[in-house]
Amino acid sequence: MSAIYLFFLSLPFAPMLEPHLPALQVVVPLLAAPVCVLLRDAKLSWLWALIVTWISFAIALVLLGKTLSTGLIIYEMGNWPAPWGIEYRIDAANAVVLVIVTAIAAVTLPYAKASVEREVPRPRIYLFYLMYMLCMTGLLGITTTADAFNLFVFLEISSLSSYVLISLGQSRRALTASYRYLIMGTLGATFYIIGVGMMYMMTGSLNMADLATLLPAVDHTRTVLAAFAFVVVGLGLKVAMFPLHTWLPNAYAFAPSAVTVFLASTATKVAIYALLRLVFTVFGGTALFDTTGINLMLIILGIVGMFAGAFVAIFQNDVKRMLAFSSVSQVGYMVLGMGMATAAGVAGSIVHLFNHAVMKGVAFMAVGAMFYVIGSVKLNDLAGIGKRMPVTTAVFLVSGLSLIGTPLTVGFISKWQLVVAALDAGWWYIAAGILLSSLLAIAYVWRVVEVAYLKAPPEGSTGRTEAPLSMLVPMIVLAAATVWYGIDGNTTLDIATHAANALMQSVAGGRP
Amino acid sequence: MQGIVDAFAPLYAMWQSFEAFMAGPGSPGLLGYWIVVVLMMTGFYIVIAHDNLVKKIVGLNVFQVSVFLFYILMAKVSGGTAPILADGIEKYANPLPHVLILTAIVVGVATTALGLALVVRIRNAYDTIEDDEIQAVEEEEDT
């Protein structure tokens, strides 16, 4: 990673750009998005979005390299010093999330071209890419900002654009799914600003680092307690933490395939990051952390979510919906790691952010390709798909194995890390829970595998028909990453450990 | 006896804040915050309890407006004037929450517009904007 940073420094334009990279990360896609309206053309706006997302990806890689070699990056917007001005702070934790978001965005775009042309009416395609870039801007903004209110603004940018993206789905159910997400998402975001307002009342600051130092002095007040509750519930809604997950399955199931790939791999991940940041960096130093029993709450909700999501997934007949419920279950693992509140547990959470983004991206891409070719992703219609689309099905199988947590896939690395973290802390029953819920994952993955490989294709189906190469290649790239980072888990685990340490800095005295 | 007194404590607190409010400007009161809470819960209740999709959006609006009010209230400084840079103005309200809420109002407008646009599309697709009827149709589709 630091090699990328050094390479960047050797470029001729580096000295001019280098100090402004944190701002450029957000500003480039923000300013690039409206250009789509001027282009109006489906192909041109796709190409434009492709260029912009790959530039963003490059910026994110350089930023990660820089934080790993030089540490915390602080960028003052408009040279106004914090806490008066808005500050962007990039440490190992958000640099990782930046890379996840931009990498998935960059890999999804080549895939999106064919898929979107099939699923979105042509005159609206340029709007699709406009919203896609705005959504990415919002997610990147949430990740870079160190200002609690600024986070809300970016949260709404990403949410509003994702409501539009979801509503572009073909079925009319996409409209109601988007509407319900809008109601829930707005409630969540509003809860979050109520919490921020209460923190501001007590401290007079919105800067996260500043809040972290000011809050412990007033943490006995009911206002701060209420603020904590509002923030956790508000962000919990965006995370799709177990009882607050009801918007997620339909939103993912009825959105256009490319949108599902992008949102499933990034949106909940960024929300998890925001929750980690608020809970550990902002409230980490307060006594609330101990008195409210937030750890235990997160652990219980995480475990219930793990089981409930996987259990419901088994009974789904629509594969997209099945994978959406599987996401609820996988979010449970991340919440669980967060609840352990140990450096190892949080590292497990963060490594699962990356790993789940990769493997769920693969799974939804494969399902999207099946939808592209046979026009349905109902289990009944997928009979014999293993013979009709061997590559796509094989790719799906890789991600399915990873969802279960088979060794040599990324899913194994994160589950291993979580199990080790649980055992280290002496919670053997949590470790047992992680293993048991993996068994449920076997059940739902098996249902697809059984239909795909053991059933004969319907009569009259025409031999082998794969999705176009533009969809296959991104899929294979991500599937390769699933295996690569499953074999070489050290790279990602190292970075995740850095990230966990950065997040846990203000947690008083470290936790057992 | 103490139990009864305790049970009425919130009501009494409300009365006290009302008194404080009536006492005139300059005296700190909690009435404003009570209004915020009532509005917030009214809006929240409408969002949860109503089946009409437009009413849900209106409820969401009421809910958000209560938060705007909450921010504006906390910015108030007793005896302070509007935050204007001019001679003779020494005590003024905190301008920052006002600015924050300008942003939040814009976000609220955008959310309302998008929500209502979705309702129009839903009405075209389902011929109804009653959530229970839509859910009945969707359950039929699922089975």
CSV table of C-alpha atoms in Angstrom, one decimal, chain A residues 84-493:
chain,number,residue,atom,x,y,z
A,84,TRP,CA,-14.9,26.1,14.2
A,85,GLY,CA,-14.4,24.8,10.7
A,86,ILE,CA,-15.2,21.4,9.3
A,87,GLU,CA,-12.4,19.0,9.4
A,88,TYR,CA,-11.7,15.9,7.4
A,89,ARG,CA,-9.7,13.3,9.3
A,90,ILE,CA,-8.4,10.2,7.7
A,91,ASP,CA,-6.9,7.4,9.7
A,92,ALA,CA,-6.5,3.7,9.0
A,93,ALA,CA,-10.2,3.0,9.8
A,94,ASN,CA,-11.8,5.3,7.3
A,95,ALA,CA,-9.1,4.9,4.6
A,96,VAL,CA,-10.1,1.2,4.5
A,97,VAL,CA,-13.7,2.1,4.1
A,98,LEU,CA,-12.8,4.6,1.4
A,99,VAL,CA,-11.0,1.9,-0.5
A,100,ILE,CA,-14.0,-0.5,-0.1
A,101,VAL,CA,-16.5,2.0,-1.4
A,102,THR,CA,-14.5,3.2,-4.3
A,103,ALA,CA,-13.2,-0.3,-5.3
A,104,ILE,CA,-16.7,-1.7,-5.4
A,105,ALA,CA,-18.0,1.4,-7.3
A,106,ALA,CA,-15.2,1.0,-9.8
A,107,VAL,CA,-15.7,-2.7,-10.3
A,108,THR,CA,-19.5,-2.4,-10.5
A,109,LEU,CA,-19.5,0.2,-13.2
A,110,PRO,CA,-18.2,-2.0,-16.1
A,111,TYR,CA,-20.7,-4.6,-14.9
A,112,ALA,CA,-23.5,-2.0,-14.7
A,113,LYS,CA,-23.4,-1.0,-18.4
A,114,ALA,CA,-25.1,-4.1,-19.9
A,115,SER,CA,-27.2,-4.7,-16.8
A,116,VAL,CA,-28.6,-1.1,-16.6
A,117,GLU,CA,-29.3,-1.0,-20.3
A,118,ARG,CA,-31.5,-4.1,-19.8
A,119,GLU,CA,-33.2,-3.0,-16.6
A,120,VAL,CA,-33.6,0.8,-16.8
A,121,PRO,CA,-35.4,2.7,-19.6
A,122,ARG,CA,-32.9,4.2,-21.9
A,123,PRO,CA,-33.9,7.9,-21.5
A,124,ARG,CA,-33.3,7.6,-17.7
A,125,ILE,CA,-29.9,5.9,-17.9
A,126,TYR,CA,-28.0,9.1,-17.6
A,127,LEU,CA,-29.9,9.9,-14.4
A,128,PHE,CA,-28.9,6.5,-13.1
A,129,TYR,CA,-25.2,7.3,-13.4
A,130,LEU,CA,-25.8,10.8,-11.9
A,131,MET,CA,-27.4,9.2,-8.8
A,132,TYR,CA,-24.8,6.5,-8.7
A,133,MET,CA,-22.0,9.2,-8.4
A,134,LEU,CA,-24.0,11.2,-5.9
A,135,CYS,CA,-24.6,8.1,-3.8
A,136,MET,CA,-20.8,7.4,-3.9
A,137,THR,CA,-20.1,11.1,-2.9
A,138,GLY,CA,-22.4,10.7,0.1
A,139,LEU,CA,-20.8,7.5,1.2
A,140,LEU,CA,-17.3,8.9,0.8
A,141,GLY,CA,-18.3,12.1,2.7
A,142,ILE,CA,-19.7,10.1,5.6
A,143,THR,CA,-16.4,8.3,5.7
A,144,THR,CA,-14.0,11.2,5.5
A,145,THR,CA,-15.7,13.8,7.7
A,146,ALA,CA,-14.8,14.4,11.3
A,147,ASP,CA,-17.8,16.7,11.9
A,148,ALA,CA,-20.9,15.1,13.4
A,149,PHE,CA,-23.4,17.4,11.5
A,150,ASN,CA,-21.5,17.2,8.3
A,151,LEU,CA,-21.9,13.4,8.6
A,152,PHE,CA,-25.7,13.9,8.6
A,153,VAL,CA,-25.6,16.0,5.4
A,154,PHE,CA,-23.6,13.3,3.6
A,155,LEU,CA,-25.8,10.6,5.1
A,156,GLU,CA,-28.8,12.3,3.5
A,157,ILE,CA,-27.0,12.8,0.2
A,158,SER,CA,-26.3,9.1,0.0
A,159,SER,CA,-29.7,8.1,1.3
A,160,LEU,CA,-31.7,10.3,-1.1
A,161,SER,CA,-29.8,9.1,-4.1
A,162,SER,CA,-30.1,5.5,-3.1
A,163,TYR,CA,-33.9,5.9,-2.7
A,164,VAL,CA,-33.9,7.1,-6.4
A,165,LEU,CA,-31.6,4.3,-7.5
A,166,ILE,CA,-33.8,1.6,-5.8
A,167,SER,CA,-37.0,3.1,-7.3
A,168,LEU,CA,-35.5,2.6,-10.8
A,169,GLY,CA,-36.2,-1.2,-10.5
A,170,GLN,CA,-38.4,-2.8,-13.1
A,171,SER,CA,-41.1,-4.1,-10.8
A,172,ARG,CA,-43.6,-1.8,-9.2
A,173,ARG,CA,-42.6,-3.3,-5.9
A,174,ALA,CA,-39.4,-1.3,-6.3
A,175,LEU,CA,-41.5,1.9,-5.7
A,176,THR,CA,-42.9,0.7,-2.4
A,177,ALA,CA,-39.6,-0.7,-1.3
A,178,SER,CA,-38.0,2.7,-2.0
A,179,TYR,CA,-40.8,4.5,-0.3
A,180,ARG,CA,-40.5,2.4,2.9
A,181,TYR,CA,-36.8,2.8,2.9
A,182,LEU,CA,-37.3,6.6,2.5
A,183,ILE,CA,-39.6,6.6,5.6
A,184,MET,CA,-37.2,4.5,7.7
A,185,GLY,CA,-34.1,6.1,6.5
A,186,THR,CA,-35.4,9.6,7.2
A,187,LEU,CA,-36.5,8.6,10.6
A,188,GLY,CA,-33.0,7.2,11.2
A,189,ALA,CA,-31.2,10.3,10.0
A,190,THR,CA,-33.5,12.5,12.0
A,191,PHE,CA,-32.9,10.5,15.1
A,192,TYR,CA,-29.2,11.0,14.4
A,193,ILE,CA,-29.5,14.8,14.3
A,194,ILE,CA,-31.6,14.9,17.4
A,195,GLY,CA,-28.6,13.1,19.1
A,196,VAL,CA,-26.1,15.5,17.6
A,197,GLY,CA,-28.2,18.4,18.7
A,198,MET,CA,-28.2,17.2,22.3
A,199,MET,CA,-24.5,16.7,22.2
A,200,TYR,CA,-24.1,20.2,20.8
A,201,MET,CA,-26.3,21.6,23.6
A,202,MET,CA,-24.0,20.1,26.2
A,203,THR,CA,-20.6,20.7,24.7
A,204,GLY,CA,-21.0,23.5,22.1
A,205,SER,CA,-19.1,21.5,19.6
A,206,LEU,CA,-19.7,19.3,16.5
A,207,ASN,CA,-16.2,18.2,15.9
A,208,MET,CA,-15.8,14.5,16.7
A,209,ALA,CA,-12.4,14.8,18.3
A,210,ASP,CA,-13.5,17.8,20.2
A,211,LEU,CA,-16.7,16.0,21.4
A,212,ALA,CA,-14.6,13.1,22.5
A,213,THR,CA,-12.7,15.3,24.9
A,214,LEU,CA,-15.7,17.4,26.0
A,215,LEU,CA,-18.3,14.7,26.5
A,216,PRO,CA,-16.7,12.8,29.5
A,217,ALA,CA,-17.2,15.9,31.7
A,218,VAL,CA,-20.9,15.9,31.1
A,219,ASP,CA,-21.6,12.2,30.7
A,220,HIS,CA,-23.7,12.0,33.9
A,221,THR,CA,-26.5,14.2,32.3
A,222,ARG,CA,-29.6,12.7,30.9
A,223,THR,CA,-29.2,14.8,27.8
A,224,VAL,CA,-26.0,13.0,26.8
A,225,LEU,CA,-27.5,9.7,27.7
A,226,ALA,CA,-30.5,10.5,25.4
A,227,ALA,CA,-28.0,11.7,22.7
A,228,PHE,CA,-26.2,8.4,22.9
A,229,ALA,CA,-29.5,6.5,22.5
A,230,PHE,CA,-30.7,8.6,19.6
A,231,VAL,CA,-27.4,8.3,17.7
A,232,VAL,CA,-27.1,4.5,18.2
A,233,VAL,CA,-30.7,3.9,17.1
A,234,GLY,CA,-30.5,6.4,14.2
A,235,LEU,CA,-27.4,4.9,12.8
A,236,GLY,CA,-28.6,1.4,13.7
A,237,LEU,CA,-31.4,2.0,11.2
A,238,LYS,CA,-29.0,2.8,8.4
A,239,VAL,CA,-26.9,-0.2,9.4
A,240,ALA,CA,-29.9,-2.5,9.3
A,241,MET,CA,-29.0,-3.8,12.7
A,242,PHE,CA,-31.4,-6.6,13.6
A,243,PRO,CA,-34.8,-5.2,14.7
A,244,LEU,CA,-34.3,-2.2,12.5
A,245,HIS,CA,-33.6,-4.2,9.3
A,246,THR,CA,-37.1,-4.4,7.8
A,247,TRP,CA,-36.4,-1.9,5.0
A,248,LEU,CA,-33.4,-3.9,3.7
A,249,PRO,CA,-34.7,-7.1,2.1
A,250,ASN,CA,-37.2,-5.5,-0.3
A,251,ALA,CA,-35.0,-2.6,-1.1
A,252,TYR,CA,-32.2,-5.0,-2.2
A,253,ALA,CA,-34.6,-7.5,-3.9
A,254,PHE,CA,-36.4,-5.0,-6.2
A,255,ALA,CA,-33.6,-2.5,-7.0
A,256,PRO,CA,-31.9,-2.9,-10.4
A,257,SER,CA,-29.1,-5.5,-10.2
A,258,ALA,CA,-26.2,-3.1,-10.4
A,259,VAL,CA,-27.7,-1.0,-7.6
A,260,THR,CA,-28.1,-4.0,-5.4
A,261,VAL,CA,-24.5,-4.9,-5.9
A,262,PHE,CA,-23.3,-1.4,-5.1
A,263,LEU,CA,-25.6,-0.8,-2.1
A,264,ALA,CA,-25.2,-4.2,-0.6
A,265,SER,CA,-21.4,-3.9,-0.7
A,266,THR,CA,-21.1,-0.3,0.4
A,267,ALA,CA,-24.1,1.4,2.1
A,268,THR,CA,-24.4,-0.8,5.2
A,269,LYS,CA,-20.6,-0.9,5.5
A,270,VAL,CA,-20.3,2.8,5.6
A,271,ALA,CA,-23.2,3.0,8.2
A,272,ILE,CA,-21.3,0.4,10.3
A,273,TYR,CA,-18.2,2.6,10.1
A,274,ALA,CA,-20.2,5.6,11.2
A,275,LEU,CA,-21.6,3.7,14.1
A,276,LEU,CA,-18.1,2.4,15.1
A,277,ARG,CA,-16.8,6.0,14.8
A,278,LEU,CA,-19.5,7.5,17.0
A,279,VAL,CA,-19.6,4.7,19.6
A,280,PHE,CA,-15.9,4.3,20.0
A,281,THR,CA,-14.2,7.6,19.0
A,282,VAL,CA,-16.9,10.0,20.2
A,283,PHE,CA,-18.5,8.2,23.1
A,284,GLY,CA,-15.6,5.9,23.8
A,285,GLY,CA,-14.1,8.0,26.6
A,286,THR,CA,-17.4,8.5,28.5
A,287,ALA,CA,-18.7,6.4,31.4
A,288,LEU,CA,-21.9,5.8,29.3
A,289,PHE,CA,-19.9,3.1,27.5
A,290,ASP,CA,-20.0,1.1,30.7
A,291,THR,CA,-23.2,2.2,32.4
A,292,THR,CA,-25.6,1.7,29.5
A,293,GLY,CA,-24.4,-1.9,28.8
A,294,ILE,CA,-24.2,-1.0,25.1
A,295,ASN,CA,-21.7,-3.8,24.5
A,296,LEU,CA,-24.1,-6.4,25.7
A,297,MET,CA,-26.9,-4.9,23.7
A,298,LEU,CA,-24.9,-5.0,20.6
A,299,ILE,CA,-23.7,-8.5,21.2
A,300,ILE,CA,-27.3,-9.8,21.7
A,301,LEU,CA,-28.7,-7.9,18.7
A,302,GLY,CA,-25.7,-9.1,16.7
A,303,ILE,CA,-26.3,-12.7,17.6
A,304,VAL,CA,-30.1,-12.5,17.1
A,305,GLY,CA,-29.6,-10.8,13.8
A,306,MET,CA,-27.1,-13.5,12.7
A,307,PHE,CA,-29.6,-16.2,13.3
A,308,ALA,CA,-32.8,-14.5,12.3
A,309,GLY,CA,-31.4,-13.3,9.0
A,310,ALA,CA,-29.9,-16.6,8.1
A,311,PHE,CA,-33.0,-18.5,9.2
A,312,VAL,CA,-35.4,-16.3,7.2
A,313,ALA,CA,-33.1,-16.5,4.2
A,314,ILE,CA,-33.5,-20.3,4.0
A,315,PHE,CA,-37.2,-19.9,3.2
A,316,GLN,CA,-36.9,-17.4,0.4
A,317,ASN,CA,-37.8,-18.4,-3.1
A,318,ASP,CA,-36.3,-15.3,-4.7
A,319,VAL,CA,-32.5,-15.6,-4.7
A,320,LYS,CA,-32.0,-11.8,-4.5
A,321,ARG,CA,-34.2,-11.6,-1.4
A,322,MET,CA,-32.4,-14.6,0.1
A,323,LEU,CA,-29.1,-12.8,-0.3
A,324,ALA,CA,-30.6,-9.7,1.2
A,325,PHE,CA,-31.6,-11.6,4.3
A,326,SER,CA,-28.2,-13.1,4.3
A,327,SER,CA,-26.9,-9.5,4.5
A,328,VAL,CA,-29.0,-9.0,7.6
A,329,SER,CA,-27.3,-12.0,9.1
A,330,GLN,CA,-23.8,-10.9,8.0
A,331,VAL,CA,-24.4,-7.4,9.5
A,332,GLY,CA,-25.1,-9.3,12.7
A,333,TYR,CA,-21.4,-10.5,12.7
A,334,MET,CA,-20.1,-7.0,12.3
A,335,VAL,CA,-22.4,-5.7,15.1
A,336,LEU,CA,-21.3,-8.6,17.2
A,337,GLY,CA,-17.6,-7.8,16.7
A,338,MET,CA,-18.4,-4.2,17.6
A,339,GLY,CA,-20.2,-5.3,20.8
A,340,MET,CA,-17.1,-7.3,21.9
A,341,ALA,CA,-15.4,-3.8,22.2
A,342,THR,CA,-12.0,-5.4,22.2
A,343,ALA,CA,-9.3,-4.5,19.6
A,344,ALA,CA,-9.5,-8.0,18.2
A,345,GLY,CA,-13.3,-8.0,18.0
A,346,VAL,CA,-13.4,-4.6,16.2
A,347,ALA,CA,-10.7,-5.7,13.9
A,348,GLY,CA,-12.9,-8.8,13.1
A,349,SER,CA,-15.8,-6.4,12.4
A,350,ILE,CA,-13.6,-4.2,10.1
A,351,VAL,CA,-12.1,-7.2,8.2
A,352,HIS,CA,-15.6,-8.5,7.7
A,353,LEU,CA,-16.6,-5.1,6.3
A,354,PHE,CA,-14.1,-5.6,3.5
A,355,ASN,CA,-14.7,-9.4,3.1
A,356,HIS,CA,-18.4,-9.1,3.1
A,357,ALA,CA,-18.3,-6.2,0.6
A,358,VAL,CA,-16.3,-8.4,-1.7
A,359,MET,CA,-18.3,-11.7,-1.4
A,360,LYS,CA,-21.8,-10.1,-1.4
A,361,GLY,CA,-20.7,-8.1,-4.4
A,362,VAL,CA,-19.8,-11.3,-6.2
A,363,ALA,CA,-23.1,-13.0,-5.1
A,364,PHE,CA,-25.3,-10.2,-6.3
A,365,MET,CA,-23.3,-9.8,-9.5
A,366,ALA,CA,-23.8,-13.5,-10.3
A,367,VAL,CA,-27.5,-13.2,-9.5
A,368,GLY,CA,-27.8,-10.1,-11.7
A,369,ALA,CA,-26.1,-11.9,-14.6
A,370,MET,CA,-28.7,-14.8,-14.2
A,371,PHE,CA,-31.4,-12.2,-14.3
A,372,TYR,CA,-29.9,-10.6,-17.4
A,373,VAL,CA,-29.9,-13.9,-19.2
A,374,ILE,CA,-33.1,-15.7,-18.1
A,375,GLY,CA,-35.1,-12.7,-16.8
A,376,SER,CA,-35.9,-14.2,-13.3
A,377,VAL,CA,-34.1,-15.1,-10.1
A,378,LYS,CA,-36.8,-17.2,-8.6
A,379,LEU,CA,-35.4,-20.6,-7.5
A,380,ASN,CA,-37.9,-22.5,-9.7
A,381,ASP,CA,-36.6,-20.7,-12.8
A,382,LEU,CA,-33.0,-21.4,-12.0
A,383,ALA,CA,-33.2,-25.2,-12.5
A,384,GLY,CA,-30.1,-26.4,-14.2
A,385,ILE,CA,-28.5,-23.0,-14.4
A,386,GLY,CA,-25.2,-24.7,-13.6
A,387,LYS,CA,-25.2,-26.2,-17.1
A,388,ARG,CA,-26.7,-23.1,-18.8
A,389,MET,CA,-24.4,-20.5,-17.2
A,390,PRO,CA,-21.4,-22.5,-15.9
A,391,VAL,CA,-19.1,-19.6,-15.2
A,392,THR,CA,-21.7,-17.4,-13.5
A,393,THR,CA,-22.8,-20.3,-11.3
A,394,ALA,CA,-19.3,-21.2,-10.4
A,395,VAL,CA,-18.7,-17.6,-9.3
A,396,PHE,CA,-21.9,-17.8,-7.3
A,397,LEU,CA,-20.6,-21.0,-5.7
A,398,VAL,CA,-17.4,-19.3,-4.6
A,399,SER,CA,-19.3,-16.5,-2.9
A,400,GLY,CA,-21.7,-19.0,-1.4
A,401,LEU,CA,-18.8,-20.9,0.1
A,402,SER,CA,-17.4,-17.6,1.4
A,403,LEU,CA,-20.8,-16.7,3.0
A,404,ILE,CA,-20.7,-20.1,4.8
A,405,GLY,CA,-17.1,-19.4,5.9
A,406,THR,CA,-15.2,-22.2,4.1
A,407,PRO,CA,-11.4,-22.1,4.5
A,408,LEU,CA,-9.6,-20.5,1.5
A,409,THR,CA,-12.3,-17.9,1.1
A,410,VAL,CA,-12.6,-14.4,2.8
A,411,GLY,CA,-15.6,-15.5,4.8
A,412,PHE,CA,-13.3,-17.9,6.7
A,413,ILE,CA,-10.8,-15.2,7.6
A,414,SER,CA,-13.4,-12.9,9.2
A,415,LYS,CA,-15.2,-15.6,11.1
A,416,TRP,CA,-11.9,-17.0,12.3
A,417,GLN,CA,-10.9,-13.5,13.6
A,418,LEU,CA,-14.3,-13.1,15.3
A,419,VAL,CA,-14.1,-16.6,16.9
A,420,VAL,CA,-10.6,-15.9,18.1
A,421,ALA,CA,-11.7,-12.6,19.5
A,422,ALA,CA,-14.6,-14.2,21.3
A,423,LEU,CA,-12.4,-16.9,22.8
A,424,ASP,CA,-9.8,-14.4,23.8
A,425,ALA,CA,-12.4,-12.6,25.8
A,426,GLY,CA,-13.6,-15.9,27.3
A,427,TRP,CA,-17.0,-15.9,25.5
A,428,TRP,CA,-17.0,-19.4,24.2
A,429,TYR,CA,-20.8,-19.3,23.7
A,430,ILE,CA,-20.4,-16.5,21.2
A,431,ALA,CA,-17.9,-18.5,19.3
A,432,ALA,CA,-20.3,-21.4,19.3
A,433,GLY,CA,-23.0,-19.1,18.0
A,434,ILE,CA,-20.8,-17.9,15.1
A,435,LEU,CA,-20.2,-21.6,14.1
A,436,LEU,CA,-23.9,-22.5,14.5
A,437,SER,CA,-25.1,-19.7,12.3
A,438,SER,CA,-22.7,-20.7,9.6
A,439,LEU,CA,-24.6,-24.0,9.5
A,440,LEU,CA,-27.7,-22.0,8.6
A,441,ALA,CA,-25.7,-20.4,5.8
A,442,ILE,CA,-25.0,-23.8,4.4
A,443,ALA,CA,-28.7,-24.4,4.2
A,444,TYR,CA,-29.6,-21.4,2.1
A,445,VAL,CA,-26.5,-21.7,-0.1
A,446,TRP,CA,-27.3,-25.4,-0.6
A,447,ARG,CA,-30.9,-24.6,-1.8
A,448,VAL,CA,-29.4,-22.6,-4.7
A,449,VAL,CA,-26.7,-25.1,-5.4
A,450,GLU,CA,-29.2,-28.0,-5.5
A,451,VAL,CA,-31.4,-26.3,-8.0
A,452,ALA,CA,-28.5,-25.1,-10.1
A,453,TYR,CA,-26.6,-28.3,-10.4
A,454,LEU,CA,-28.8,-31.2,-9.6
A,455,LYS,CA,-31.9,-30.3,-11.5
A,456,ALA,CA,-32.3,-30.6,-15.2
A,457,PRO,CA,-32.6,-27.4,-17.2
A,458,PRO,CA,-36.2,-26.8,-18.5
A,459,GLU,CA,-36.9,-28.1,-21.9
A,460,GLY,CA,-36.4,-25.8,-24.8
A,461,SER,CA,-33.6,-23.9,-23.0
A,462,THR,CA,-30.9,-23.1,-25.5
A,463,GLY,CA,-27.6,-24.6,-24.4
A,464,ARG,CA,-24.9,-22.4,-22.9
A,465,THR,CA,-25.6,-18.7,-22.7
A,466,GLU,CA,-23.4,-16.5,-20.5
A,467,ALA,CA,-23.9,-12.9,-19.7
A,468,PRO,CA,-21.8,-10.5,-21.8
A,469,LEU,CA,-18.1,-10.3,-21.0
A,470,SER,CA,-18.5,-6.8,-19.5
A,471,MET,CA,-20.5,-8.5,-16.7
A,472,LEU,CA,-18.4,-11.6,-16.4
A,473,VAL,CA,-15.1,-10.0,-16.0
A,474,PRO,CA,-15.9,-7.8,-12.9
A,475,MET,CA,-17.6,-10.8,-11.4
A,476,ILE,CA,-14.5,-13.0,-11.9
A,477,VAL,CA,-12.2,-10.2,-10.6
A,478,LEU,CA,-14.2,-10.0,-7.4
A,479,ALA,CA,-14.4,-13.8,-7.1
A,480,ALA,CA,-10.7,-13.9,-7.5
A,481,ALA,CA,-10.4,-11.3,-4.7
A,482,THR,CA,-12.6,-13.5,-2.5
A,483,VAL,CA,-10.2,-16.4,-2.9
A,484,TRP,CA,-7.0,-14.3,-2.9
A,485,TYR,CA,-7.7,-12.5,0.3
A,486,GLY,CA,-9.0,-15.8,1.7
A,487,ILE,CA,-5.6,-17.4,1.2
A,488,ASP,CA,-3.6,-14.3,2.1
A,489,GLY,CA,-5.6,-13.1,5.1
A,490,ASN,CA,-2.7,-11.3,6.7
A,491,THR,CA,-2.8,-8.2,4.5
A,492,THR,CA,-6.4,-7.4,5.3
A,493,LEU,CA,-6.1,-8.5,8.9
